[in-house]
PDB file of C-alpha atoms in Angstrom:
ATOM      1  CA  MET A   1      -0.010  -0.040  -0.063  1.00 42.00           C
ATOM      2  CA  THR A   2       1.553   3.274  -0.999  1.00 42.00           C
ATOM      3  CA  HIS A   3       0.906   6.568   0.713  1.00 42.00           C
ATOM      4  CA  THR A   4       1.219  10.009  -0.688  1.00 42.00           C
ATOM      5  CA  HIS A   5       3.272  12.038   1.774  1.00 36.00           C
ATOM      6  CA  ARG A   6       2.243  15.686   2.308  1.00 36.00           C
ATOM      7  CA  PRO A   7       4.515  18.221   3.874  1.00 33.00           C
ATOM      8  CA  PHE A   8       3.784  18.733   7.563  1.00 31.00           C
ATOM      9  CA  GLY A   9       0.636  20.774   8.047  1.00 35.00           C
ATOM     10  CA  LEU A  10      -0.841  20.478   4.503  1.00 33.00           C
ATOM     11  CA  ASP A  11      -3.779  18.433   3.418  1.00 40.00           C
ATOM     12  CA  ALA A  12      -6.113  18.487   0.504  1.00 43.00           C
ATOM     13  CA  THR A  13      -7.717  21.665   1.728  1.00 43.00           C
ATOM     14  CA  GLY A  14      -4.516  23.595   2.285  1.00 45.00           C
ATOM     15  CA  PRO A  15      -2.567  24.713   5.363  1.00 43.00           C
ATOM     16  CA  THR A  16      -3.481  23.366   8.693  1.00 48.00           C
ATOM     17  CA  PRO A  17      -4.504  26.011  11.228  1.00 50.00           C
ATOM     18  CA  THR A  18      -1.915  26.204  14.000  1.00 50.00           C
ATOM     19  CA  SER A  19      -3.816  27.634  16.960  1.00 53.00           C
ATOM     20  CA  GLY A  20      -7.176  28.469  18.494  1.00 67.00           C
ATOM     21  CA  ARG A  21     -10.728  27.404  17.593  1.00 74.00           C
ATOM     22  CA  MET A  22      -9.932  26.787  13.897  1.00 76.00           C
ATOM     23  CA  ALA A  23      -7.139  24.399  14.807  1.00 82.00           C
ATOM     24  CA  ASP A  24      -9.376  22.482  17.217  1.00 86.00           C
ATOM     25  CA  GLU A  25     -12.079  22.172  14.531  1.00 90.00           C
ATOM     26  CA  HIS A  26      -9.474  20.857  12.100  1.00 87.00           C
ATOM     27  CA  VAL A  27      -8.193  18.329  14.357  1.00 88.00           C
ATOM     28  CA  ILE A  28     -11.635  17.076  15.306  1.00 91.00           C
ATOM     29  CA  ALA A  29     -12.607  17.068  11.568  1.00 92.00           C
ATOM     30  CA  VAL A  30      -9.687  14.754  10.797  1.00 90.00           C
ATOM     31  CA  TYR A  31     -10.593  12.311  13.595  1.00 91.00           C
ATOM     32  CA  GLN A  32     -14.270  12.493  12.479  1.00 95.00           C
ATOM     33  CA  ARG A  33     -13.231  11.517   8.844  1.00 94.00           C
ATOM     34  CA  LEU A  34     -11.083   8.661  10.383  1.00 94.00           C
ATOM     35  CA  ALA A  35     -13.879   7.414  12.536  1.00 96.00           C
ATOM     36  CA  ARG A  36     -16.390   7.411   9.611  1.00 96.00           C
ATOM     37  CA  LEU A  37     -13.895   5.405   7.446  1.00 96.00           C
ATOM     38  CA  HIS A  38     -13.268   2.855  10.303  1.00 95.00           C
ATOM     39  CA  HIS A  39     -17.039   2.456  10.729  1.00 97.00           C
ATOM     40  CA  ALA A  40     -17.399   1.912   7.004  1.00 97.00           C
ATOM     41  CA  MET A  41     -14.646  -0.668   7.038  1.00 96.00           C
ATOM     42  CA  LEU A  42     -16.450  -2.503   9.727  1.00 96.00           C
ATOM     43  CA  ALA A  43     -19.666  -2.507   7.650  1.00 97.00           C
ATOM     44  CA  ALA A  44     -17.690  -3.895   4.640  1.00 96.00           C
ATOM     45  CA  ALA A  45     -15.966  -6.549   6.830  1.00 94.00           C
ATOM     46  CA  ARG A  46     -19.443  -7.589   8.180  1.00 95.00           C
ATOM     47  CA  ALA A  47     -20.698  -7.806   4.611  1.00 96.00           C
ATOM     48  CA  ARG A  48     -17.495  -9.781   3.498  1.00 92.00           C
ATOM     49  CA  ASN A  49     -17.163  -7.105   0.813  1.00 94.00           C
ATOM     50  CA  TRP A  50     -13.309  -7.396   0.698  1.00 91.00           C
ATOM     51  CA  GLU A  51     -12.850  -5.174  -2.374  1.00 95.00           C
ATOM     52  CA  GLU A  52     -14.724  -2.306  -0.582  1.00 96.00           C
ATOM     53  CA  PHE A  53     -12.806  -3.121   2.612  1.00 94.00           C
ATOM     54  CA  GLU A  54      -9.455  -2.872   0.773  1.00 94.00           C
ATOM     55  CA  ALA A  55     -10.464   0.445  -0.905  1.00 95.00           C
ATOM     56  CA  LEU A  56     -11.570   1.894   2.320  1.00 96.00           C
ATOM     57  CA  GLY A  57      -8.395   0.635   4.064  1.00 93.00           C
ATOM     58  CA  GLN A  58      -6.375   2.616   1.564  1.00 94.00           C
ATOM     59  CA  THR A  59      -8.322   5.774   2.061  1.00 95.00           C
ATOM     60  CA  CYS A  60      -8.081   5.175   5.829  1.00 92.00           C
ATOM     61  CA  ALA A  61      -4.305   4.987   5.432  1.00 92.00           C
ATOM     62  CA  LEU A  62      -4.254   8.484   3.945  1.00 91.00           C
ATOM     63  CA  GLU A  63      -6.316   9.799   6.793  1.00 90.00           C
ATOM     64  CA  ILE A  64      -3.959   8.149   9.260  1.00 89.00           C
ATOM     65  CA  ASP A  65      -1.174  10.150   7.514  1.00 89.00           C
ATOM     66  CA  ARG A  66      -3.106  13.317   8.230  1.00 85.00           C
ATOM     67  CA  VAL A  67      -3.451  12.436  11.844  1.00 85.00           C
ATOM     68  CA  ARG A  68       0.405  11.946  11.911  1.00 87.00           C
ATOM     69  CA  ASP A  69       0.814  15.204  10.164  1.00 82.00           C
ATOM     70  CA  LEU A  70      -1.064  16.786  13.089  1.00 77.00           C
ATOM     71  CA  GLY A  71       1.610  15.609  15.325  1.00 75.00           C
ATOM     72  CA  ALA A  72       1.061  16.734  18.919  1.00 70.00           C
ATOM     73  CA  MET A  73      -1.394  19.464  17.972  1.00 74.00           C
ATOM     74  CA  PRO A  74      -3.693  19.350  20.973  1.00 80.00           C
ATOM     75  CA  VAL A  75      -7.247  20.314  21.164  1.00 86.00           C
ATOM     76  CA  GLN A  76      -7.451  23.356  23.462  1.00 87.00           C
ATOM     77  CA  ASN A  77     -11.033  23.522  24.666  1.00 90.00           C
ATOM     78  CA  PRO A  78     -12.347  20.757  27.204  1.00 91.00           C
ATOM     79  CA  GLN A  79     -15.507  20.045  25.089  1.00 93.00           C
ATOM     80  CA  GLY A  80     -13.218  19.526  21.967  1.00 92.00           C
ATOM     81  CA  ARG A  81     -10.881  17.265  23.879  1.00 91.00           C
ATOM     82  CA  GLN A  82     -13.801  15.073  25.020  1.00 94.00           C
ATOM     83  CA  ILE A  83     -15.129  14.879  21.443  1.00 95.00           C
ATOM     84  CA  LYS A  84     -11.587  13.713  20.244  1.00 91.00           C
ATOM     85  CA  ILE A  85     -11.478  11.202  23.046  1.00 92.00           C
ATOM     86  CA  ASP A  86     -14.895   9.818  22.159  1.00 96.00           C
ATOM     87  CA  LEU A  87     -13.826   9.616  18.444  1.00 95.00           C
ATOM     88  CA  LEU A  88     -10.643   7.714  19.426  1.00 93.00           C
ATOM     89  CA  GLU A  89     -12.676   5.280  21.464  1.00 96.00           C
ATOM     90  CA  ARG A  90     -15.023   4.678  18.581  1.00 96.00           C
ATOM     91  CA  ILE A  91     -12.225   4.083  16.134  1.00 95.00           C
ATOM     92  CA  LEU A  92     -10.558   1.665  18.552  1.00 95.00           C
ATOM     93  CA  GLU A  93     -13.827  -0.172  19.180  1.00 96.00           C
ATOM     94  CA  ASP A  94     -14.451  -0.460  15.453  1.00 96.00           C
ATOM     95  CA  ASP A  95     -10.956  -1.624  14.825  1.00 92.00           C
ATOM     96  CA  ARG A  96     -11.404  -4.276  17.487  1.00 92.00           C
ATOM     97  CA  ARG A  97     -14.591  -5.456  15.789  1.00 94.00           C
ATOM     98  CA  ILE A  98     -12.878  -5.513  12.437  1.00 93.00           C
ATOM     99  CA  ARG A  99     -10.043  -7.708  13.807  1.00 90.00           C
ATOM    100  CA  GLU A 100     -12.702 -10.113  15.214  1.00 90.00           C
ATOM    101  CA  ILE A 101     -14.063 -10.482  11.676  1.00 90.00           C
ATOM    102  CA  VAL A 102     -10.868 -10.434   9.660  1.00 87.00           C
ATOM    103  CA  LEU A 103      -8.455 -12.558  11.704  1.00 83.00           C
ATOM    104  CA  PRO A 104     -10.545 -15.691  11.678  1.00 78.00           C
ATOM    105  CA  TRP A 105     -11.167 -15.202   7.966  1.00 68.00           C
ATOM    106  CA  MET A 106      -7.452 -14.854   7.364  1.00 67.00           C
ATOM    107  CA  GLY A 107      -6.776 -17.944   9.353  1.00 66.00           C
ATOM    108  CA  GLU A 108      -9.346 -19.848   7.202  1.00 68.00           C
ATOM    109  CA  LEU A 109      -7.776 -18.526   4.096  1.00 68.00           C
ATOM    110  CA  GLU A 110      -4.373 -19.747   5.265  1.00 71.00           C
ATOM    111  CA  ARG A 111      -5.761 -23.107   6.021  1.00 68.00           C
ATOM    112  CA  LEU A 112      -7.185 -23.332   2.452  1.00 72.00           C
ATOM    113  CA  ILE A 113      -3.892 -22.074   0.875  1.00 71.00           C
ATOM    114  CA  ARG A 114      -1.560 -24.309   2.903  1.00 71.00           C
ATOM    115  CA  PRO A 115      -2.307 -27.603   1.046  1.00 72.00           C
ATOM    116  CA  GLN A 116      -1.898 -25.898  -2.317  1.00 70.00           C
ATOM    117  CA  ARG A 117       1.413 -24.433  -1.203  1.00 64.00           C
ATOM    118  CA  ALA A 118       2.553 -27.844  -0.080  1.00 67.00           C
ATOM    119  CA  ALA A 119       1.584 -29.262  -3.554  1.00 67.00           C
ATOM    120  CA  VAL A 120       3.471 -26.582  -5.396  1.00 68.00           C
ATOM    121  CA  GLN A 121       6.490 -27.225  -3.162  1.00 71.00           C
ATOM    122  CA  ALA A 122       6.298 -30.986  -3.792  1.00 69.00           C
ATOM    123  CA  TYR A 123       5.966 -30.450  -7.495  1.00 66.00           C
ATOM    124  CA  THR A 124       8.913 -28.033  -7.550  1.00 74.00           C
ATOM    125  CA  ARG A 125      11.071 -30.735  -5.695  1.00 71.00           C
ATOM    126  CA  HIS A 126       9.962 -33.367  -8.163  1.00 61.00           C
ATOM    127  CA  GLN A 127      10.833 -31.107 -11.094  1.00 66.00           C
ATOM    128  CA  GLN A 128      14.203 -30.349  -9.692  1.00 69.00           C
ATOM    129  CA  ALA A 129      14.893 -34.087  -9.032  1.00 68.00           C
ATOM    130  CA  SER A 130      13.796 -34.969 -12.543  1.00 69.00           C
ATOM    131  CA  ASP A 131      15.764 -32.137 -14.301  1.00 64.00           C
ATOM    132  CA  PRO A 132      19.106 -31.277 -12.460  1.00 61.00           C
ATOM    133  CA  SER A 133      19.443 -28.138 -14.448  1.00 63.00           C
ATOM    134  CA  LEU A 134      16.554 -26.545 -12.635  1.00 57.00           C
ATOM    135  CA  GLY A 135      17.979 -26.980  -9.144  1.00 55.00           C
TER     136      GLY A 135
END
């Protein structure tokens, strides 16, 4: 997965506000977008729509880059801080639920692939034993 790196403080809408109410609103808006994306990823995982899940995951990675770009920019007002905390809790809860769906599915996928992998390895060994120029 590739990420487009933006210079610190820049996003698709321009410079990041650096202080005051506008900065608080900007930080909260970034976390709100991230929370919406995580929730959409959870819905896609529940529906087993892996193409949608992957596309949302790529968009989510870009939003995570925006969060990193914010660095340690704190939310100044107490109400804004609580909103940010609530958003983080929602993101973490959705992430936990996504893992509950995806990890067993990945284990099942591995279980299905393992015999095929073993067959390919056996075939490769057979080919190498049959034709010394391959090994």
